[in-house]
Amino acid sequence: MAAGWHLAALYFGSDTIMAKDNTAKPEASSIWGGRFSGGPAEAMQRINASIGFDCRLYGQDIAGSLAHADMLCAQGIISAEDGAAIAAGLKDILAEIEAGNFEFKAELEDIHMNIEARLGELIGDAAGRLHTARSRNDQVATDFRLWVRDALDDLDGALRNMQAALIERAESHAASIMPGFTHLQTAQPVTLGHHLLAYVEMFGRDRSRLADCRARMNEMPLGSGALAGASFPIDRDATAKALGFDKPTANSLDAVSDRDFALEYLAAAAILGVHLSRLAEEFVLWSSEAFGFVSLSDAFTTGSSMLPQKRNPDGAELVRAKSGRLIGALGGLLIVMKGLPLAYSKDMQEDKEPVFETADTLALCIAAMTGMIGDAAFDTGAMERAAALAETGAVDIADWLVREHDLPFRSAHHVAGQLVRLAEEKGCGLADLSLADLQNIEPLLTAEAQKVLDIHYAVSVRSSYGGTAPDRVKAACADARVRFLGG
Ligand code: ARG
């Protein structure tokens, strides 16, 4: 096997790592070989090894080991000399991995044993003391929490950038009118800024879900041992502090078998994926000829090999599709976990790939959506024309009768319905009916009432908190900047 694979190649090409001589007689593991006379079958090694993907935990694994070794030293459990050798060796390994000079070995199963074995090569016997008062069960639970915590922080930053892009577009389109839909039927005019801010709220809730997840997961499993705790005088508070955890976990059985943090991350990611998909779907619809509301940039569309006129919204379509993976990842891990007795079972090794895939998928989808949002050329003329086409003013006539003449809304609604029917009979729009037409149906109607049929009027009066009026949207943008971007 060639030394120094790139980590990405390892992760995506776990087949390569297994390309080995199948006729070689397997040897007992050097890690637990004491109990074993023979080695694993080739298929066993392949099903068992996680190094093809958990190599991504190398930074967290080394950080955890450094903190653990420090604590063992401080507690007098290992000598200062061994502690120093371990720390120096771990730092060398980190440098080797980052330089692409580390040989990951499938026969060493996972990242924990690959690093420990290399430490033995580098510093000799002292390496064997690192695993005092520790099991791979509390080690992997700690590493994985650290990884998910980093992923949560990265994701928050990416979502913030996407919100910034949306808010910026919303500010410039606070007064641009478009049709608002229910059932995908034109219902009332809204402003484009208002529509874009709806997504800012969704992504804001996503960020808050991720923050909740981060706060709840920030407890450290290390020191739980295989399942029952440690028989050495360890200082779990010190290790927790060194690794940025709020505190050590309170129950060792729970700590090694809990993957709620991964499930919560995946659940929040799946909901976020649904939001991304809905926004992507709007871009697909809006960029179609039938809508013509937006033109997506060259950077986020593709052409057709046969139809020269086409500009396909592939980026948006793929964001829409990839939400399926995010939802699948959550379902997959829930199913892995649901039947497991306490405490650790190897099933839990299957926790990492869905989480890694989710993080990669989200990073890509958010980058693509942020780019699409920034680049989108909105055709505000087409949007406004589409809004004006529908008889959205009927409810404004009804509201006017309620406001000005205190009619019960149901009676006013009836009057407006009669006006819509009359316009239909005459083959014209509501706004084209004469004042005489209006007064034939309801004498209380005046020229003032006709003004409410203007869609600009319709949006401007919807100035209630959370409403679509341009002034309200401008204020909402400023408020969103404070709430989500910190001013
Ligand atoms: N690679 C393993 C995992 O990801 C590490 C823990 C192994 N523990 C064990 N008892 N075999 O779950």
Coordinates of C-alpha atoms and ligand atoms in Angstrom, one line a residue:
M1 CA 0.0 0.0 0.0
A2 CA 1.3 3.4 -0.9
A3 CA 2.1 5.7 2.0
G4 CA 0.6 9.1 2.3
W5 CA -2.8 8.9 0.6
H6 CA -4.6 12.1 0.6
L7 CA -7.3 12.0 3.2
A8 CA -10.1 12.7 0.8
A9 CA -9.0 9.8 -1.4
L10 CA -9.1 7.6 1.7
Y11 CA -12.6 8.7 2.6
F12 CA -14.1 8.4 -0.9
G13 CA -12.0 5.4 -2.0
S14 CA -12.3 3.0 0.9
D15 CA -12.0 0.2 -1.7
T16 CA -8.5 1.2 -2.5
I17 CA -7.4 0.8 1.1
M18 CA -8.5 -2.8 1.0
A19 CA -6.7 -3.7 -2.2
K20 CA -4.4 -6.2 -0.6
D21 CA -3.1 -9.7 -1.1
N22 CA -6.0 -12.0 0.0
T23 CA -3.8 -15.1 0.1
A24 CA -1.6 -13.7 2.9
K25 CA -2.2 -15.6 6.1
P26 CA -3.8 -13.2 8.5
E27 CA -1.9 -12.4 11.7
A28 CA -3.3 -11.7 15.1
S29 CA -3.8 -8.1 15.9
S30 CA -0.9 -6.4 17.6
I31 CA -3.4 -4.4 19.7
W32 CA -5.3 -7.2 21.3
G33 CA -3.3 -10.2 19.9
G34 CA -2.7 -11.6 23.4
R35 CA -6.1 -13.3 23.3
F36 CA -6.0 -14.3 19.6
S37 CA -4.0 -16.9 17.7
G38 CA -5.3 -16.1 14.3
G39 CA -6.2 -12.9 12.4
P40 CA -9.5 -11.9 10.9
A41 CA -10.9 -13.1 7.6
E42 CA -10.5 -10.7 4.7
A43 CA -14.2 -10.0 4.7
M44 CA -14.2 -9.5 8.4
Q45 CA -11.4 -7.0 8.1
R46 CA -13.3 -5.2 5.4
I47 CA -16.6 -5.0 7.3
N48 CA -14.8 -4.1 10.5
A49 CA -12.5 -1.4 9.4
S50 CA -13.7 2.2 9.7
I51 CA -10.4 3.9 8.8
G52 CA -11.7 4.6 5.3
F53 CA -14.0 7.2 6.7
D54 CA -13.1 7.8 10.4
C55 CA -9.7 9.1 9.3
R56 CA -11.6 12.4 9.2
L57 CA -11.5 12.3 13.0
Y58 CA -7.7 12.5 13.2
G59 CA -7.6 16.1 14.5
Q60 CA -10.2 15.4 17.2
D61 CA -8.5 12.1 18.1
I62 CA -5.2 13.8 18.6
A63 CA -6.7 16.7 20.6
G64 CA -8.5 14.2 22.9
S65 CA -5.3 12.2 23.4
L66 CA -3.2 15.2 24.2
A67 CA -5.8 16.3 26.8
H68 CA -6.0 12.8 28.2
A69 CA -2.2 12.4 28.4
D70 CA -1.9 15.8 30.1
M71 CA -4.4 14.9 32.7
L72 CA -2.8 11.5 33.3
C73 CA 0.5 13.3 34.0
A74 CA -1.1 16.0 36.2
Q75 CA -2.7 13.2 38.2
G76 CA 0.6 11.3 38.5
I77 CA -0.9 8.3 36.7
I78 CA 1.9 8.4 34.1
S79 CA 5.3 10.0 34.5
A80 CA 6.1 13.5 33.2
E81 CA 8.7 12.0 30.9
D82 CA 6.2 9.6 29.3
G83 CA 3.6 12.4 29.1
A84 CA 6.1 14.6 27.2
A85 CA 7.1 11.8 24.8
I86 CA 3.4 11.1 24.1
A87 CA 2.6 14.7 23.5
A88 CA 5.6 15.2 21.2
G89 CA 4.8 12.0 19.3
L90 CA 1.1 13.0 18.8
K91 CA 2.1 16.4 17.5
D92 CA 4.5 14.7 15.0
I93 CA 1.7 12.4 13.9
L94 CA -0.6 15.4 13.4
A95 CA 2.0 17.0 11.2
E96 CA 2.5 13.7 9.3
I97 CA -1.2 13.4 8.6
E98 CA -1.6 17.0 7.5
A99 CA 1.4 16.7 5.2
G100 CA -0.1 13.6 3.6
N101 CA 2.7 11.5 4.9
F102 CA 0.8 9.2 7.2
E103 CA 0.1 5.6 6.2
F104 CA -3.4 4.6 7.2
K105 CA -3.7 0.9 7.6
A106 CA -7.0 -1.1 7.3
E107 CA -5.6 -3.8 9.5
L108 CA -5.4 -1.3 12.3
E109 CA -9.2 -0.9 11.9
D110 CA -9.8 2.7 12.8
I111 CA -8.3 6.1 13.4
H112 CA -7.7 5.5 17.1
M113 CA -5.6 2.4 16.6
N114 CA -3.8 3.8 13.6
I115 CA -2.6 6.8 15.6
E116 CA -1.7 4.7 18.7
A117 CA 0.2 2.2 16.6
R118 CA 2.2 5.0 14.9
L119 CA 2.9 6.5 18.3
G120 CA 4.4 3.2 19.3
E121 CA 6.7 3.3 16.2
L122 CA 7.7 6.9 17.1
I123 CA 8.2 6.8 20.8
G124 CA 8.3 3.1 21.8
D125 CA 6.9 1.7 25.0
A126 CA 5.6 5.0 26.5
A127 CA 2.9 4.9 23.8
G128 CA 1.4 2.0 25.6
R129 CA 0.6 4.2 28.5
L130 CA -1.7 6.6 26.6
H131 CA -4.6 4.2 26.8
T132 CA -4.5 4.0 30.6
A133 CA -8.0 4.8 32.0
R134 CA -9.4 5.0 28.5
S135 CA -11.3 2.7 26.1
R136 CA -12.0 3.2 22.4
N137 CA -15.6 3.5 23.5
D138 CA -15.2 6.7 25.4
Q139 CA -12.5 7.8 23.0
V140 CA -14.7 7.6 19.9
A141 CA -17.7 9.1 21.6
T142 CA -15.5 12.1 22.6
D143 CA -13.8 12.4 19.2
F144 CA -17.1 12.3 17.4
R145 CA -18.7 14.9 19.6
L146 CA -15.8 17.2 19.0
W147 CA -16.2 16.6 15.2
V148 CA -19.9 17.3 15.3
R149 CA -19.3 20.4 17.4
D150 CA -16.9 21.7 14.8
A151 CA -19.4 20.9 12.0
L152 CA -22.1 22.8 13.9
D153 CA -19.9 25.8 14.1
D154 CA -19.0 25.7 10.4
L155 CA -22.6 25.2 9.5
D156 CA -23.7 28.2 11.5
G157 CA -21.2 30.4 9.7
A158 CA -22.4 29.2 6.3
L159 CA -26.1 29.7 7.2
R160 CA -25.3 33.2 8.4
N161 CA -23.7 34.0 5.1
M162 CA -26.7 32.7 3.2
Q163 CA -29.0 34.8 5.4
A164 CA -26.8 37.9 4.7
A165 CA -27.2 37.3 1.0
L166 CA -31.0 37.0 1.4
I167 CA -31.3 40.1 3.5
E168 CA -29.3 42.1 1.0
R169 CA -31.6 41.1 -1.8
A170 CA -34.6 41.7 0.4
E171 CA -33.5 45.2 1.2
S172 CA -33.2 46.1 -2.5
H173 CA -36.6 44.5 -3.2
A174 CA -38.5 45.7 -0.2
A175 CA -41.0 47.4 -2.6
S176 CA -40.9 45.1 -5.6
I177 CA -44.3 43.5 -6.1
M178 CA -44.9 39.9 -6.9
P179 CA -47.9 37.6 -6.6
G180 CA -48.2 35.8 -3.3
F181 CA -49.5 32.3 -3.7
T182 CA -51.6 29.8 -1.7
H183 CA -52.2 26.4 -3.4
L184 CA -49.8 27.9 -6.0
Q185 CA -52.8 30.1 -7.0
T186 CA -52.3 33.8 -6.9
A187 CA -53.8 35.0 -3.7
Q188 CA -52.6 38.5 -2.8
P189 CA -49.7 40.7 -3.9
V190 CA -46.7 40.6 -1.7
T191 CA -43.3 42.1 -2.0
L192 CA -40.3 40.1 -3.1
G193 CA -38.4 41.4 -0.1
H194 CA -41.0 39.9 2.2
H195 CA -40.9 36.6 0.4
L196 CA -37.1 36.4 0.7
L197 CA -37.3 37.3 4.4
A198 CA -39.5 34.3 4.9
Y199 CA -36.4 32.1 4.2
V200 CA -34.3 34.3 6.5
E201 CA -36.7 33.3 9.3
M202 CA -36.5 29.6 8.3
F203 CA -32.7 29.5 8.3
G204 CA -32.7 31.5 11.5
R205 CA -34.8 28.7 13.2
D206 CA -32.3 26.2 11.7
R207 CA -29.4 28.1 13.3
S208 CA -31.2 28.1 16.6
R209 CA -31.9 24.3 16.4
L210 CA -28.2 23.8 15.7
A211 CA -27.3 26.0 18.6
D212 CA -29.6 24.0 20.9
C213 CA -28.0 20.8 19.7
R214 CA -24.5 22.2 20.4
A215 CA -25.4 23.3 23.9
R216 CA -26.9 19.9 24.8
M217 CA -24.1 17.9 23.3
N218 CA -21.2 19.8 24.9
E219 CA -20.5 17.2 27.6
M220 CA -17.4 15.0 27.6
P221 CA -17.6 11.2 27.6
L222 CA -13.9 10.6 28.1
G223 CA -13.3 8.9 31.5
S224 CA -16.3 6.6 31.0
G225 CA -14.0 3.8 30.0
A226 CA -15.5 0.9 28.1
L227 CA -18.8 1.4 29.9
A228 CA -18.3 1.5 33.7
G229 CA -15.9 4.3 34.5
A230 CA -12.2 4.3 35.4
S231 CA -10.3 2.8 38.3
F232 CA -7.6 5.4 38.2
P233 CA -7.8 8.8 40.0
I234 CA -8.6 10.7 36.8
D235 CA -9.7 14.3 36.7
R236 CA -12.5 14.5 34.2
D237 CA -13.2 18.2 34.9
A238 CA -9.7 19.0 33.7
T239 CA -10.0 17.0 30.5
A240 CA -13.4 18.5 29.8
K241 CA -12.1 22.0 30.3
A242 CA -9.1 21.3 28.1
L243 CA -11.3 20.1 25.2
G244 CA -13.8 23.0 25.6
F245 CA -16.7 20.9 27.0
D246 CA -18.9 22.4 29.6
K247 CA -18.6 19.4 31.9
P248 CA -18.1 15.6 31.9
T249 CA -21.0 13.3 31.2
A250 CA -22.8 12.1 34.3
N251 CA -23.3 8.4 33.5
S252 CA -20.7 6.2 31.9
L253 CA -23.1 3.7 30.4
D254 CA -25.1 6.5 28.7
A255 CA -21.9 8.4 27.7
V256 CA -20.5 5.5 25.6
S257 CA -23.8 4.5 24.0
D258 CA -25.3 7.9 23.4
R259 CA -25.5 9.2 19.9
D260 CA -28.3 11.7 20.4
F261 CA -25.9 14.5 19.5
A262 CA -25.4 12.9 16.0
L263 CA -29.2 12.3 15.7
E264 CA -30.0 15.8 16.7
Y265 CA -27.5 17.2 14.2
L266 CA -29.0 15.0 11.5
A267 CA -32.5 16.0 12.4
A268 CA -31.7 19.7 12.3
A269 CA -29.9 19.1 9.1
A270 CA -32.9 17.3 7.6
I271 CA -35.2 20.2 8.4
L272 CA -32.6 22.6 7.0
G273 CA -32.5 20.4 3.9
V274 CA -36.2 20.8 3.5
H275 CA -35.9 24.6 3.7
L276 CA -33.1 24.6 1.2
S277 CA -35.2 22.4 -1.1
R278 CA -38.2 24.7 -0.9
L279 CA -36.1 27.7 -1.8
A280 CA -34.5 25.7 -4.6
E281 CA -38.0 24.6 -5.8
E282 CA -39.0 28.3 -6.0
F283 CA -36.0 29.1 -8.1
V284 CA -36.9 26.2 -10.4
L285 CA -40.4 27.4 -10.8
W286 CA -39.6 31.1 -11.0
S287 CA -36.9 30.6 -13.6
S288 CA -39.3 28.6 -15.9
E289 CA -40.7 30.4 -19.0
A290 CA -44.2 30.1 -17.5
F291 CA -43.2 32.2 -14.5
G292 CA -40.3 34.2 -15.9
F293 CA -39.7 35.8 -12.5
V294 CA -36.0 35.2 -12.3
S295 CA -33.0 34.5 -14.5
L296 CA -30.4 32.4 -12.8
S297 CA -26.8 33.3 -13.7
D298 CA -24.5 31.3 -16.1
A299 CA -22.6 30.3 -13.0
F300 CA -25.5 28.3 -11.6
T301 CA -27.2 26.9 -14.7
T302 CA -26.4 24.6 -17.5
G303 CA -27.3 24.5 -21.2
S304 CA -28.9 21.7 -23.1
S305 CA -26.9 19.6 -25.5
M306 CA -29.9 19.5 -27.9
L307 CA -32.0 22.6 -27.3
P308 CA -30.0 25.7 -27.7
Q309 CA -32.5 28.1 -26.1
K310 CA -32.4 26.3 -22.8
R311 CA -31.0 27.4 -19.5
N312 CA -31.6 24.7 -17.0
P313 CA -31.6 25.4 -13.2
D314 CA -29.5 22.2 -12.4
G315 CA -28.0 23.8 -9.3
A316 CA -31.4 24.4 -7.8
E317 CA -32.7 21.0 -8.9
L318 CA -29.7 19.3 -7.2
V319 CA -30.1 21.2 -4.0
R320 CA -33.8 20.1 -4.1
A321 CA -32.8 16.5 -4.7
K322 CA -30.0 16.4 -2.1
S323 CA -32.4 17.1 0.7
G324 CA -33.4 13.4 0.1
R325 CA -30.0 12.3 1.2
L326 CA -30.2 14.5 4.3
I327 CA -33.5 13.0 5.3
G328 CA -32.2 9.5 4.5
A329 CA -29.2 10.0 6.7
L330 CA -31.4 10.8 9.7
G331 CA -33.6 7.8 9.0
G332 CA -30.6 5.6 8.6
L333 CA -29.0 6.4 11.9
L334 CA -32.3 6.3 13.8
I335 CA -32.7 2.8 12.5
V336 CA -29.2 1.8 13.5
M337 CA -29.7 3.0 17.0
K338 CA -33.2 2.0 17.8
G339 CA -32.6 -1.6 18.9
L340 CA -29.3 -1.3 20.7
P341 CA -29.0 -2.5 24.3
L342 CA -26.7 -0.6 26.6
A343 CA -23.9 0.1 26.2
Y344 CA -21.6 0.3 23.2
S345 CA -22.2 -2.0 20.2
K346 CA -20.2 -2.0 17.0
D347 CA -23.4 -1.0 15.2
M348 CA -22.5 2.4 16.4
Q349 CA -19.5 2.6 14.1
E350 CA -22.1 3.2 11.4
D351 CA -22.9 6.6 12.9
K352 CA -20.1 8.4 11.1
E353 CA -20.8 8.1 7.4
P354 CA -24.3 9.7 7.5
V355 CA -22.9 12.5 9.6
F356 CA -19.9 13.1 7.3
E357 CA -22.1 12.9 4.2
T358 CA -24.6 15.3 5.7
A359 CA -21.9 17.9 6.6
D360 CA -20.4 17.7 3.1
T361 CA -23.8 17.8 1.4
L362 CA -24.9 20.8 3.4
A363 CA -21.7 22.7 2.8
L364 CA -22.1 22.2 -0.9
C365 CA -25.8 23.0 -1.1
I366 CA -25.5 26.1 1.1
A367 CA -22.6 27.4 -1.0
A368 CA -24.6 26.8 -4.2
M369 CA -27.8 28.5 -2.8
T370 CA -25.8 31.4 -1.5
G371 CA -24.3 31.9 -4.9
M372 CA -27.6 31.6 -6.6
I373 CA -29.3 34.1 -4.3
G374 CA -26.6 36.7 -4.9
D375 CA -26.6 36.2 -8.6
A376 CA -30.3 35.9 -9.4
A377 CA -31.6 38.6 -11.7
F378 CA -35.2 39.1 -10.7
D379 CA -37.6 40.4 -13.4
T380 CA -39.6 42.7 -11.2
G381 CA -41.7 43.9 -14.2
A382 CA -42.8 40.3 -14.9
M383 CA -43.5 39.7 -11.2
E384 CA -45.6 42.9 -10.9
R385 CA -47.5 42.1 -14.1
A386 CA -48.3 38.6 -12.9
A387 CA -49.5 40.1 -9.6
A388 CA -51.8 42.6 -11.4
L389 CA -53.3 39.9 -13.6
A390 CA -55.1 38.1 -10.8
E391 CA -58.1 39.6 -9.1
T392 CA -56.4 40.0 -5.9
G393 CA -58.2 43.3 -5.1
A394 CA -61.5 41.6 -4.3
V395 CA -60.6 41.2 -0.7
D396 CA -59.4 44.8 -0.5
I397 CA -62.8 46.0 -1.6
A398 CA -64.3 43.8 1.1
D399 CA -61.9 45.1 3.7
W400 CA -62.7 48.7 2.6
L401 CA -66.4 48.2 3.2
V402 CA -65.7 46.8 6.6
R403 CA -63.3 49.6 7.5
E404 CA -65.3 52.5 6.1
H405 CA -68.8 51.3 6.6
D406 CA -68.6 48.8 9.4
L407 CA -70.1 46.0 7.2
P408 CA -69.7 42.5 8.7
F409 CA -66.9 40.9 6.7
R410 CA -69.1 38.1 5.4
S411 CA -71.5 40.6 3.8
A412 CA -68.6 42.6 2.4
H413 CA -67.1 39.3 1.0
H414 CA -70.4 38.7 -0.8
V415 CA -70.4 42.1 -2.4
A416 CA -66.8 41.6 -3.6
G417 CA -67.8 38.2 -5.0
Q418 CA -70.6 39.8 -7.0
L419 CA -68.1 42.3 -8.4
V420 CA -65.7 39.5 -9.5
R421 CA -68.6 37.8 -11.3
L422 CA -69.6 41.0 -13.0
A423 CA -66.1 41.6 -14.2
E424 CA -65.9 38.0 -15.5
E425 CA -69.2 38.5 -17.4
K426 CA -67.9 41.7 -18.9
G427 CA -64.5 40.0 -19.7
C428 CA -62.6 42.7 -17.9
G429 CA -60.6 43.1 -14.7
L430 CA -62.1 44.4 -11.4
A431 CA -60.1 47.7 -11.9
D432 CA -61.9 48.2 -15.3
L433 CA -65.4 48.2 -13.8
S434 CA -66.9 51.7 -13.8
L435 CA -68.0 53.4 -10.6
A436 CA -71.6 52.9 -11.8
D437 CA -71.0 49.2 -12.1
L438 CA -69.7 49.1 -8.6
Q439 CA -72.6 51.2 -7.2
N440 CA -75.2 49.0 -8.9
I441 CA -74.0 46.2 -6.8
E442 CA -73.3 48.2 -3.6
P443 CA -74.2 51.9 -3.4
L444 CA -71.7 52.5 -0.5
L445 CA -68.8 52.0 -2.9
T446 CA -67.1 55.3 -4.1
A447 CA -64.2 56.3 -6.2
E448 CA -62.1 55.9 -3.0
A449 CA -63.0 52.3 -2.9
Q450 CA -61.7 51.9 -6.5
K451 CA -58.3 53.0 -5.4
V452 CA -57.8 50.0 -3.3
L453 CA -57.7 47.8 -6.4
D454 CA -54.2 49.1 -7.1
I455 CA -51.7 46.4 -6.1
H456 CA -49.4 49.1 -4.7
Y457 CA -52.1 50.1 -2.4
A458 CA -52.8 46.5 -1.5
V459 CA -49.2 45.9 -0.3
S460 CA -48.8 49.3 1.3
V461 CA -51.8 48.8 3.7
R462 CA -50.5 45.4 4.9
S463 CA -48.3 47.1 7.4
S464 CA -49.1 45.0 10.5
Y465 CA -46.1 43.6 12.3
G466 CA -44.8 40.7 10.1
G467 CA -46.7 42.0 7.1
T468 CA -45.7 42.7 3.5
A469 CA -45.9 46.5 3.3
P470 CA -42.6 48.0 1.9
D471 CA -42.0 50.1 4.9
R472 CA -42.6 47.2 7.2
V473 CA -40.2 45.0 5.1
K474 CA -37.5 47.7 5.3
A475 CA -37.9 47.6 9.1
A476 CA -37.9 43.8 9.1
C477 CA -34.6 43.8 7.1
A478 CA -33.0 46.0 9.7
D479 CA -34.3 43.9 12.4
A480 CA -33.1 40.7 10.7
R481 CA -29.6 42.2 10.4
V482 CA -29.6 42.7 14.2
R483 CA -31.1 39.3 15.0
F484 CA -29.1 37.2 12.6
L485 CA -26.1 39.1 11.5
G486 CA -25.3 40.9 14.7
G487 CA -26.1 44.4 13.3
Ligands
ARG1 N1 -14.2 2.4 15.3 C1 -15.0 2.2 16.4 C2 -16.3 3.0 16.3 O1 -16.3 3.9 15.5 C3 -14.3 2.6 17.7 C4 -14.9 2.0 18.9 C5 -14.5 0.6 19.0 N2 -14.9 0.0 20.2 C6 -14.9 -1.3 20.4 N3 -15.3 -1.8 21.5 N4 -14.7 -2.2 19.4 O2 -17.3 2.8 16.9

